[in-house]
Short mmCIF file of C-alpha atoms in Angstrom, two decimals:
data_model
loop_
_atom_site.label_atom_id
_atom_site.label_comp_id
_atom_site.label_asym_id
_atom_site.label_seq_id
_atom_site.Cartn_x
_atom_site.Cartn_y
_atom_site.Cartn_z
CA MET Z 1 13.33 19.93 -13.22
CA THR Z 2 12.47 21.56 -9.94
CA SER Z 3 14.78 20.94 -7.01
CA ASN Z 4 13.24 22.79 -4.08
CA VAL Z 5 10.48 20.41 -3.03
CA ALA Z 6 8.90 20.38 0.42
CA LEU Z 7 7.14 17.34 1.85
CA VAL Z 8 4.91 18.57 4.66
CA ASP Z 9 5.10 16.52 7.85
CA CYS Z 10 1.47 16.07 8.90
CA GLY Z 11 1.72 12.69 10.58
CA GLY Z 12 1.61 9.21 9.13
CA ALA Z 13 4.64 6.97 9.24
CA ASN Z 14 4.94 5.76 5.69
CA ILE Z 15 6.43 8.68 3.87
CA ALA Z 16 9.49 6.82 2.60
CA SER Z 17 7.71 5.50 -0.49
CA LEU Z 18 6.89 9.03 -1.70
CA ARG Z 19 10.46 10.14 -1.06
CA PHE Z 20 11.79 7.20 -3.06
CA ALA Z 21 9.37 7.88 -5.91
CA LEU Z 22 10.58 11.49 -6.07
CA LYS Z 23 14.18 10.30 -5.90
CA ARG Z 24 13.54 8.13 -8.94
CA LEU Z 25 12.53 11.37 -10.68
CA GLY Z 26 15.77 13.02 -9.58
CA VAL Z 27 14.26 15.08 -6.75
CA GLU Z 28 15.47 15.12 -3.14
CA ALA Z 29 12.45 16.37 -1.18
CA ARG Z 30 12.75 17.95 2.26
CA PHE Z 31 10.50 16.49 4.95
CA THR Z 32 9.55 19.54 6.99
CA ARG Z 33 7.10 21.39 9.24
CA GLU Z 34 9.02 24.70 9.02
CA VAL Z 35 6.89 27.60 7.79
CA ALA Z 36 9.80 29.38 6.09
CA GLU Z 37 10.99 26.28 4.29
CA ILE Z 38 7.50 25.49 2.99
CA GLU Z 39 6.92 29.09 1.97
CA ARG Z 40 9.96 29.21 -0.27
CA ALA Z 41 9.59 25.73 -1.81
CA ASP Z 42 8.82 25.53 -5.55
CA LYS Z 43 6.49 22.60 -5.03
CA VAL Z 44 4.74 21.41 -1.91
CA PHE Z 45 3.49 17.91 -1.19
CA LEU Z 46 0.89 17.41 1.49
CA PRO Z 47 1.03 13.66 2.11
CA GLY Z 48 -0.25 11.78 5.11
CA VAL Z 49 -1.81 8.50 6.00
CA GLY Z 50 -3.93 8.29 9.10
CA ALA Z 51 -6.80 10.21 10.64
CA ALA Z 52 -7.98 13.69 9.60
CA GLY Z 53 -8.07 14.94 13.21
CA THR Z 54 -4.45 14.01 13.86
CA GLY Z 55 -3.36 15.44 10.51
CA MET Z 56 -5.02 18.83 11.18
CA GLU Z 57 -3.66 18.90 14.72
CA LYS Z 58 -0.13 18.43 13.41
CA LEU Z 59 -0.60 21.24 10.89
CA ARG Z 60 -2.04 23.53 13.56
CA GLU Z 61 0.81 22.81 16.01
CA ALA Z 62 3.34 23.77 13.35
CA GLY Z 63 1.45 26.92 12.36
CA LEU Z 64 0.67 25.49 8.92
CA GLU Z 65 -3.13 25.62 9.10
CA ALA Z 66 -3.07 29.30 8.13
CA LEU Z 67 -0.06 29.07 5.82
CA ILE Z 68 -1.12 26.31 3.44
CA PRO Z 69 -4.27 27.99 2.03
CA ARG Z 70 -2.15 31.09 1.27
CA LEU Z 71 0.51 29.22 -0.71
CA GLU Z 72 0.82 30.24 -4.36
CA GLN Z 73 3.15 27.54 -5.66
CA PRO Z 74 1.71 24.20 -6.85
CA VAL Z 75 0.57 22.06 -3.91
CA LEU Z 76 -0.31 18.35 -4.25
CA GLY Z 77 -2.33 16.66 -1.50
CA ILE Z 78 -2.06 12.88 -1.51
CA CYS Z 79 -4.70 10.63 0.12
CA LEU Z 80 -5.35 12.22 3.54
CA GLY Z 81 -3.45 15.24 2.22
CA MET Z 82 -6.13 15.66 -0.46
CA GLN Z 83 -8.93 15.25 2.09
CA LEU Z 84 -7.44 18.01 4.24
CA LEU Z 85 -7.90 20.46 1.34
CA TYR Z 86 -11.70 20.35 1.82
CA ASP Z 87 -13.88 22.31 4.26
CA LEU Z 88 -14.68 19.47 6.58
CA SER Z 89 -14.10 15.76 7.16
CA SER Z 90 -16.80 13.67 8.78
CA GLU Z 91 -13.95 11.65 10.32
CA GLU Z 92 -14.35 12.92 13.91
CA ASN Z 93 -16.11 15.99 12.37
CA THR Z 94 -12.80 17.67 11.67
CA PRO Z 95 -12.72 21.18 10.17
CA CYS Z 96 -10.05 21.11 7.46
CA LEU Z 97 -8.18 23.69 5.37
CA GLY Z 98 -11.22 25.00 3.46
CA ILE Z 99 -9.42 25.35 0.13
CA ILE Z 100 -11.84 23.16 -1.82
CA PRO Z 101 -15.54 23.45 -1.00
CA GLY Z 102 -17.27 20.34 0.27
CA ARG Z 103 -16.99 17.69 2.89
CA VAL Z 104 -15.24 14.36 3.05
CA GLY Z 105 -17.42 11.44 4.17
CA LEU Z 106 -17.14 7.73 4.94
CA LEU Z 107 -17.54 5.46 1.91
CA PRO Z 108 -20.50 3.07 2.21
CA ALA Z 109 -19.56 -0.51 3.15
CA SER Z 110 -21.32 -3.57 1.78
CA PRO Z 111 -20.36 -7.23 1.36
CA GLU Z 112 -19.44 -6.46 -2.25
CA ARG Z 113 -17.66 -3.20 -1.44
CA THR Z 114 -15.36 -3.69 1.51
CA ILE Z 115 -13.94 -0.75 3.45
CA PRO Z 116 -11.14 0.38 3.50
CA HIS Z 117 -11.22 0.81 -0.26
CA MET Z 118 -7.89 -0.90 -0.76
CA GLY Z 119 -6.32 -1.83 -4.07
CA TRP Z 120 -6.20 -0.76 -7.70
CA ASN Z 121 -9.08 1.17 -9.21
CA GLN Z 122 -9.67 3.28 -12.31
CA VAL Z 123 -9.78 7.04 -12.64
CA VAL Z 124 -12.38 8.31 -15.10
CA ARG Z 125 -11.44 11.70 -16.51
CA ARG Z 126 -13.82 14.61 -15.84
CA GLY Z 127 -11.57 17.48 -16.83
CA GLU Z 128 -8.26 18.28 -18.39
CA SER Z 129 -5.15 19.25 -16.51
CA LYS Z 130 -1.41 19.24 -16.98
CA LEU Z 131 -1.41 16.89 -13.98
CA LEU Z 132 -3.08 14.15 -16.05
CA GLU Z 133 -1.16 14.71 -19.28
CA GLY Z 134 -0.13 11.48 -21.00
CA ILE Z 135 -2.19 9.33 -18.63
CA PRO Z 136 -4.94 7.35 -20.36
CA ASN Z 137 -8.57 7.66 -19.33
CA ARG Z 138 -9.52 4.83 -16.93
CA ALA Z 139 -5.90 4.34 -15.89
CA TRP Z 140 -5.37 2.20 -12.77
CA PHE Z 141 -4.07 3.71 -9.53
CA TYR Z 142 -3.52 2.30 -6.05
CA PHE Z 143 -5.97 3.41 -3.34
CA VAL Z 144 -6.03 2.89 0.42
CA HIS Z 145 -8.69 4.90 2.25
CA SER Z 146 -12.09 4.79 3.92
CA TYR Z 147 -13.15 8.42 3.47
CA ALA Z 148 -13.65 10.40 0.25
CA ALA Z 149 -15.34 13.50 -1.15
CA ALA Z 150 -18.23 13.51 -3.63
CA PRO Z 151 -17.30 14.86 -7.08
CA ASN Z 152 -17.85 18.63 -7.30
CA ALA Z 153 -16.92 21.37 -9.77
CA ASP Z 154 -13.23 21.05 -8.88
CA CYS Z 155 -13.17 17.31 -9.60
CA ILE Z 156 -11.12 16.37 -12.67
CA GLY Z 157 -11.09 12.61 -12.11
CA GLU Z 158 -13.55 10.30 -10.42
CA THR Z 159 -13.57 6.71 -9.22
CA GLU Z 160 -16.32 4.33 -8.21
CA HIS Z 161 -16.45 2.21 -5.07
CA GLY Z 162 -20.00 1.78 -3.85
CA ARG Z 163 -20.52 5.34 -5.00
CA SER Z 164 -18.62 7.74 -7.19
CA PHE Z 165 -16.04 9.91 -5.44
CA ALA Z 166 -13.48 12.52 -6.41
CA SER Z 167 -10.12 10.86 -7.03
CA VAL Z 168 -8.41 13.89 -8.63
CA VAL Z 169 -9.22 17.53 -7.80
CA ARG Z 170 -7.75 20.82 -8.82
CA LYS Z 171 -8.48 24.33 -7.67
CA ASN Z 172 -6.08 27.05 -8.82
CA ASN Z 173 -2.63 25.96 -7.61
CA PHE Z 174 -4.01 23.22 -5.35
CA PHE Z 175 -4.15 19.64 -6.62
CA GLY Z 176 -5.30 16.54 -4.82
CA VAL Z 177 -5.24 12.81 -5.54
CA GLN Z 178 -7.05 10.28 -3.40
CA PHE Z 179 -4.77 7.45 -4.58
CA HIS Z 180 -1.06 6.94 -3.96
CA PRO Z 181 0.87 7.92 -7.09
CA GLU Z 182 4.08 6.76 -5.42
CA ARG Z 183 2.68 3.24 -5.36
CA SER Z 184 0.85 3.29 -8.70
CA GLY Z 185 3.52 2.05 -11.10
CA ALA Z 186 4.15 3.91 -14.36
CA ASN Z 187 0.92 5.99 -14.28
CA GLY Z 188 1.74 7.24 -10.81
CA GLN Z 189 5.27 8.13 -11.79
CA ARG Z 190 3.95 10.08 -14.78
CA LEU Z 191 1.54 12.02 -12.56
CA LEU Z 192 4.32 12.97 -10.14
CA LYS Z 193 6.51 14.02 -13.05
CA ASN Z 194 3.64 16.13 -14.45
CA PHE Z 195 3.13 17.81 -11.09
CA LEU Z 196 6.81 18.65 -10.75
CA ALA Z 197 6.66 20.30 -14.18
CA ILE Z 198 3.68 22.55 -13.36
CA SER Z 199 4.63 26.21 -13.49
CA ARG Z 200 3.83 28.92 -10.97
CA PRO Z 201 1.20 30.25 -11.30
CA PRO Z 202 -0.16 27.03 -12.80
CA LEU Z 203 -1.75 27.06 -16.23
CA PRO Z 204 -4.80 24.81 -16.83
CA MET X 1 -14.39 -1.01 -10.26
CA LEU X 2 -11.86 -2.23 -7.74
CA ALA X 3 -9.54 -4.78 -9.35
CA ARG X 4 -9.05 -8.22 -7.87
CA ARG X 5 -5.47 -8.37 -6.68
CA ILE X 6 -2.79 -10.89 -7.62
CA ILE X 7 -0.24 -11.05 -4.82
CA PRO X 8 3.01 -13.00 -4.94
CA CYS X 9 4.22 -13.85 -1.47
CA LEU X 10 7.91 -14.07 -0.82
CA ASP X 11 8.57 -16.24 2.22
CA VAL X 12 11.88 -14.99 3.51
CA ARG X 13 14.21 -17.11 5.61
CA ASP X 14 17.72 -15.96 6.45
CA GLY X 15 17.56 -13.32 3.75
CA GLN X 16 16.50 -15.62 0.93
CA VAL X 17 13.15 -16.45 -0.59
CA VAL X 18 12.08 -20.00 0.28
CA LYS X 19 9.03 -22.18 -0.14
CA GLY X 20 7.98 -25.30 1.71
CA VAL X 21 5.26 -27.88 1.28
CA ARG X 22 2.67 -27.87 4.05
CA PHE X 23 4.97 -25.57 5.97
CA ARG X 24 7.83 -28.08 6.03
CA GLY X 25 11.03 -28.80 4.11
CA HIS X 26 11.86 -25.29 2.89
CA ARG X 27 13.89 -24.87 -0.26
CA VAL X 28 15.51 -21.74 -1.66
CA MET X 29 13.62 -20.10 -4.53
CA GLY X 30 15.77 -17.01 -5.17
CA GLU X 31 17.05 -13.64 -4.00
CA ILE X 32 14.68 -11.03 -2.54
CA MET X 33 15.57 -8.15 -4.84
CA ASP X 34 15.54 -10.23 -8.03
CA LEU X 35 12.07 -11.54 -7.35
CA ALA X 36 10.76 -8.15 -6.17
CA ARG X 37 11.89 -6.48 -9.39
CA ARG X 38 10.52 -9.29 -11.51
CA TYR X 39 7.07 -9.02 -9.92
CA ARG X 40 7.02 -5.27 -10.38
CA GLU X 41 7.75 -5.75 -14.08
CA GLU X 42 5.11 -8.47 -14.38
CA HIS X 43 2.43 -6.13 -12.97
CA ALA X 44 1.83 -7.92 -9.70
CA ASP X 45 -0.67 -5.80 -7.78
CA GLU X 46 1.19 -6.03 -4.49
CA VAL X 47 3.98 -8.08 -2.94
CA VAL X 48 4.09 -9.63 0.53
CA PHE X 49 7.38 -10.35 2.27
CA TYR X 50 6.89 -12.81 5.06
CA ASP X 51 9.77 -13.70 7.36
CA ILE X 52 8.75 -17.18 8.42
CA THR X 53 11.62 -17.58 10.84
CA ALA X 54 10.93 -14.50 12.93
CA SER X 55 8.22 -15.30 15.45
CA PRO X 56 9.10 -18.83 16.57
CA HIS X 57 12.62 -17.92 17.69
CA GLY X 58 11.63 -14.62 19.30
CA ARG X 59 13.79 -12.65 16.89
CA SER X 60 13.03 -9.69 14.68
CA VAL X 61 13.24 -9.56 10.92
CA ASP X 62 16.54 -8.29 9.53
CA ARG X 63 15.06 -5.08 8.17
CA SER X 64 17.93 -3.81 6.05
CA TRP X 65 16.34 -5.15 2.88
CA ILE X 66 13.06 -3.24 3.39
CA LEU X 67 14.65 0.07 2.37
CA ARG X 68 16.15 -1.52 -0.73
CA VAL X 69 12.80 -3.02 -1.68
CA ALA X 70 11.00 0.30 -1.09
CA ASP X 71 13.54 2.03 -3.28
CA ALA X 72 13.04 -0.43 -6.13
CA LEU X 73 9.28 -1.03 -6.00
CA ASP X 74 6.62 1.42 -7.17
CA ILE X 75 3.80 -0.93 -6.20
CA PRO X 76 2.60 -1.54 -2.64
CA PHE X 77 4.24 -4.10 -0.41
CA CYS X 78 3.51 -5.59 2.96
CA VAL X 79 5.97 -6.93 5.51
CA ALA X 80 5.09 -9.72 7.93
CA GLY X 81 7.01 -11.55 10.57
CA GLY X 82 8.28 -10.63 13.99
CA ILE X 83 6.34 -7.38 14.38
CA ARG X 84 5.23 -7.40 18.01
CA ASP X 85 4.87 -3.77 19.02
CA ILE X 86 4.40 -0.19 17.86
CA ALA X 87 8.13 0.41 17.60
CA GLY X 88 8.67 -2.63 15.38
CA ALA X 89 5.77 -1.63 13.15
CA GLU X 90 6.95 1.96 12.93
CA GLU X 91 10.42 0.89 11.86
CA VAL X 92 9.00 -1.23 9.03
CA LEU X 93 6.64 1.54 7.86
CA MET X 94 9.30 4.25 8.11
CA ASN X 95 11.53 2.14 5.90
CA GLY X 96 8.90 2.27 3.17
CA ALA X 97 6.57 -0.69 3.64
CA ASP X 98 2.91 0.15 2.97
CA LYS X 99 1.44 -2.35 5.39
CA ILE X 100 2.45 -4.61 8.21
CA SER X 101 0.97 -8.01 8.79
CA ILE X 102 0.79 -9.62 12.21
CA ASN X 103 -0.11 -13.21 12.98
CA SER X 104 1.19 -15.01 16.12
CA PRO X 105 1.83 -11.74 18.05
CA ALA X 106 -1.82 -10.76 17.50
CA LEU X 107 -2.93 -14.07 19.00
CA ALA X 108 -0.62 -13.63 21.98
CA ASN X 109 -1.71 -10.01 22.49
CA PRO X 110 -4.95 -9.13 20.67
CA ASP X 111 -4.76 -5.53 21.99
CA LEU X 112 -1.85 -5.04 19.62
CA ILE X 113 -4.26 -4.91 16.65
CA GLY X 114 -6.11 -1.90 18.06
CA GLU X 115 -2.93 -0.17 19.18
CA LEU X 116 -1.44 -0.45 15.69
CA ALA X 117 -4.69 0.66 14.04
CA ARG X 118 -4.94 3.75 16.24
CA GLN X 119 -1.32 4.64 15.68
CA PHE X 120 -1.00 4.03 11.94
CA GLY X 121 -4.57 3.63 10.66
CA SER X 122 -6.43 0.41 9.94
CA GLN X 123 -5.38 0.53 6.29
CA CYS X 124 -1.85 -0.59 7.12
CA VAL X 125 -2.75 -3.25 9.68
CA VAL X 126 -3.17 -6.70 8.18
CA VAL X 127 -3.96 -9.72 10.33
CA GLY X 128 -2.70 -13.02 8.95
CA ILE X 129 -4.50 -16.15 10.08
CA ASP X 130 -3.23 -19.72 9.66
CA SER X 131 -6.25 -21.94 9.73
CA SER X 132 -7.18 -25.55 9.17
CA GLY X 133 -10.16 -27.81 9.65
CA GLY X 134 -13.20 -28.82 7.66
CA GLY X 135 -16.88 -29.57 7.77
CA GLY X 136 -17.82 -26.03 8.67
CA ARG X 137 -15.36 -25.78 11.54
CA TRP X 138 -11.88 -24.31 11.31
CA ARG X 139 -9.30 -23.55 13.96
CA VAL X 140 -6.48 -21.03 14.17
CA HIS X 141 -2.85 -22.16 14.38
CA GLU X 142 0.12 -20.20 15.62
CA LEU X 143 3.92 -20.19 15.29
CA THR X 144 3.54 -22.07 12.01
CA GLY X 145 6.92 -20.89 10.72
CA ASP X 146 8.64 -23.63 12.70
CA PRO X 147 7.18 -27.17 12.58
CA SER X 148 8.51 -27.94 16.07
CA LEU X 149 6.61 -25.01 17.61
CA SER X 150 3.51 -24.86 15.41
CA ARG X 151 0.34 -25.50 17.42
CA GLU X 152 -3.36 -24.82 17.65
CA ALA X 153 -4.04 -21.39 19.09
CA GLY X 154 -7.26 -22.34 20.88
CA ARG X 155 -9.50 -20.18 18.75
CA GLU X 156 -12.17 -20.75 16.14
CA THR X 157 -11.19 -19.14 12.85
CA LEU X 158 -14.52 -17.38 12.23
CA ASP X 159 -14.52 -15.89 15.74
CA TRP X 160 -10.96 -14.67 15.35
CA VAL X 161 -11.76 -13.06 11.97
CA GLY X 162 -14.64 -11.20 13.63
CA GLU X 163 -12.55 -10.13 16.59
CA ALA X 164 -9.59 -9.02 14.48
CA GLN X 165 -11.70 -6.73 12.31
CA ASP X 166 -13.61 -5.38 15.33
CA ARG X 167 -10.27 -4.49 16.89
CA GLY X 168 -9.22 -2.55 13.81
CA ALA X 169 -7.63 -4.90 11.27
CA GLY X 170 -7.88 -3.34 7.82
CA GLU X 171 -7.35 -6.57 5.93
CA ILE X 172 -7.38 -10.30 6.61
CA VAL X 173 -5.08 -12.81 4.94
CA LEU X 174 -6.48 -16.29 5.42
CA ASN X 175 -3.90 -18.98 4.94
CA CYS X 176 -5.69 -22.29 4.53
CA MET X 177 -3.14 -24.75 5.88
CA ASN X 178 -4.85 -27.88 4.52
CA MET X 179 -4.21 -26.60 1.03
CA ASP X 180 -0.86 -24.89 1.49
CA GLY X 181 1.77 -25.97 -0.99
CA VAL X 182 -0.29 -28.84 -2.41
CA ARG X 183 -1.59 -26.86 -5.39
CA GLN X 184 -5.07 -28.40 -5.52
CA GLY X 185 -6.85 -25.06 -5.42
CA TYR X 186 -7.87 -22.61 -2.72
CA ASP X 187 -10.09 -23.80 0.15
CA ILE X 188 -13.30 -22.37 -1.30
CA GLU X 189 -15.56 -23.69 1.44
CA GLN X 190 -13.53 -22.10 4.21
CA LEU X 191 -13.02 -18.85 2.29
CA CYS X 192 -16.76 -18.56 1.59
CA ALA X 193 -17.47 -18.97 5.30
CA VAL X 194 -14.88 -16.35 6.21
CA ARG X 195 -16.12 -13.99 3.48
CA GLU X 196 -19.55 -14.01 5.12
CA ARG X 197 -17.98 -12.86 8.34
CA CYS X 198 -15.42 -10.44 6.95
CA ARG X 199 -16.29 -6.87 5.93
CA VAL X 200 -12.70 -5.72 5.36
CA PRO X 201 -10.64 -6.87 2.35
CA LEU X 202 -9.99 -10.62 2.40
CA ILE X 203 -6.97 -12.24 0.78
CA ALA X 204 -6.93 -15.97 0.02
CA SER X 205 -3.72 -17.89 0.57
CA GLY X 206 -2.71 -21.52 0.17
CA GLY X 207 -3.39 -23.97 -2.63
CA ALA X 208 -2.94 -22.14 -5.93
CA GLY X 209 -1.71 -24.49 -8.64
CA ALA X 210 -3.50 -23.54 -11.85
CA PRO X 211 -5.14 -20.45 -13.42
CA GLU X 212 -8.65 -21.92 -12.86
CA HIS X 213 -8.01 -21.87 -9.11
CA PHE X 214 -7.79 -18.07 -9.25
CA VAL X 215 -11.02 -17.76 -11.23
CA ASN X 216 -12.75 -20.03 -8.71
CA VAL X 217 -11.57 -18.18 -5.63
CA PHE X 218 -12.51 -14.77 -7.04
CA SER X 219 -15.90 -15.76 -8.44
CA GLN X 220 -17.01 -18.23 -5.75
CA ALA X 221 -15.44 -16.93 -2.54
CA ARG X 222 -15.49 -13.26 -3.69
CA VAL X 223 -12.10 -12.58 -2.13
CA ASP X 224 -10.36 -9.26 -2.84
CA GLY X 225 -7.01 -10.78 -3.60
CA ALA X 226 -5.31 -14.11 -4.14
CA LEU X 227 -1.86 -14.79 -2.80
CA ALA X 228 0.49 -17.45 -4.09
CA ALA X 229 4.17 -18.26 -4.00
CA THR X 230 5.50 -21.40 -5.68
CA VAL X 231 3.55 -21.18 -8.93
CA PHE X 232 4.77 -17.62 -9.43
CA HIS X 233 8.38 -18.06 -8.29
CA SER X 234 8.87 -21.14 -10.47
CA GLY X 235 7.43 -19.31 -13.47
CA GLU X 236 4.85 -22.03 -13.94
CA ILE X 237 2.12 -19.39 -13.91
CA ALA X 238 3.26 -16.11 -15.46
CA ILE X 239 1.38 -13.20 -13.90
CA PRO X 240 0.73 -11.36 -17.21
CA ASP X 241 -0.81 -14.53 -18.71
CA LEU X 242 -2.84 -15.15 -15.56
CA LYS X 243 -4.18 -11.60 -15.61
CA GLU X 244 -5.20 -11.89 -19.23
CA TYR X 245 -6.98 -15.14 -18.47
CA LEU X 246 -8.81 -13.63 -15.46
CA ALA X 247 -9.86 -10.56 -17.46
CA SER X 248 -11.22 -12.79 -20.24
CA ALA X 249 -13.24 -14.62 -17.55
CA GLY X 250 -14.92 -11.27 -16.83
CA LEU X 251 -13.10 -10.37 -13.62
CA PRO X 252 -11.98 -6.78 -12.98
CA ILE X 253 -8.21 -6.95 -13.36
CA ARG X 254 -5.56 -4.26 -13.62
CA ALA X 255 -3.78 -4.75 -16.91
#
């Protein structure tokens, strides 16, 4: 099991739950904005709850905007952290990290489909990955968000709320989940465990 | 499809889980950690911890248990009670809670809703509303944790729902006081009226006594979640059985 895990500080107050989830897997993650510390980590988590603009600003201030796309170890973006992997977020028209092509947009609201998309929803498998090993198709995960990206070639899991959106993406060593694995019971724990076991460079 | 949520609510008073009838005569139901772990194992979709003693006496929640709960739970949980400002909310969120719920402090200072939403995002700002009435007209109550202080807040429920979401609330919990603790079913009429007005997730609270009540509130009032306390704590309704029953009634439910 990997021990050198960095949790990137990009804003958002509720990071404790992810830390606890990793602790349950025997990992003490470092919460950091230090370039050197992130560079030498075996695994990097890009968490974050809040607005895309604030998240990018925090990364920029810490000199991480340029660093993160260059990382070669496995990186997992969670919720806003996944959205920041894309080119652009329509939330305040924020240019993001540009690792995954596409833009993140506001989910459509309707009386039957309230926004934020908050609660448990299913992930339909669109591709295979070590990240999803041992997790059944249509497994339930916990979501809390208003913005999402449309499924593209990098999408390996999708979810429906008003429209279909990418709930799991993977491009090279970059992974993203729109849900909160740290709050998704046994399936979430399995996904985190899978991520921690991904080698560098990652195999499919 | 988004699952309908089953949410046990742990009313906390002096560090123990209690439940009253129509907000009066509280009795002890169990220890916080025991019930939290039990609900996690029973596949509750979320847990709410509500310190009913906090607001009326101007005190804060004893927050030492939040870290312990966050450590033990791998499902989302919300903390309510005594959160009056950014600092109080931040402390709760930093300790691992996923959401904070504000009730009386939002009535006293409606700007607080927007301040919290800007700081932490709407998704973690829940506004709880204690409401009673009938015949198409419902009114908001405040400080309901203490019978000697509980009073009408001078607002119409539907107006307050609209204002709270406009100010940035990411979820509304509507506690129908007429039905609270009497286990005759959720207040469908009131919840339907609020549902019409509410475009953020809506959670029904107050009145659950039987599995049919959950089917009714989900299918008729189209709420996103149903909250209950006594029937879950006592074991009278087991959450796994309830979920099986709801799924067989055709509702989207997380197994």
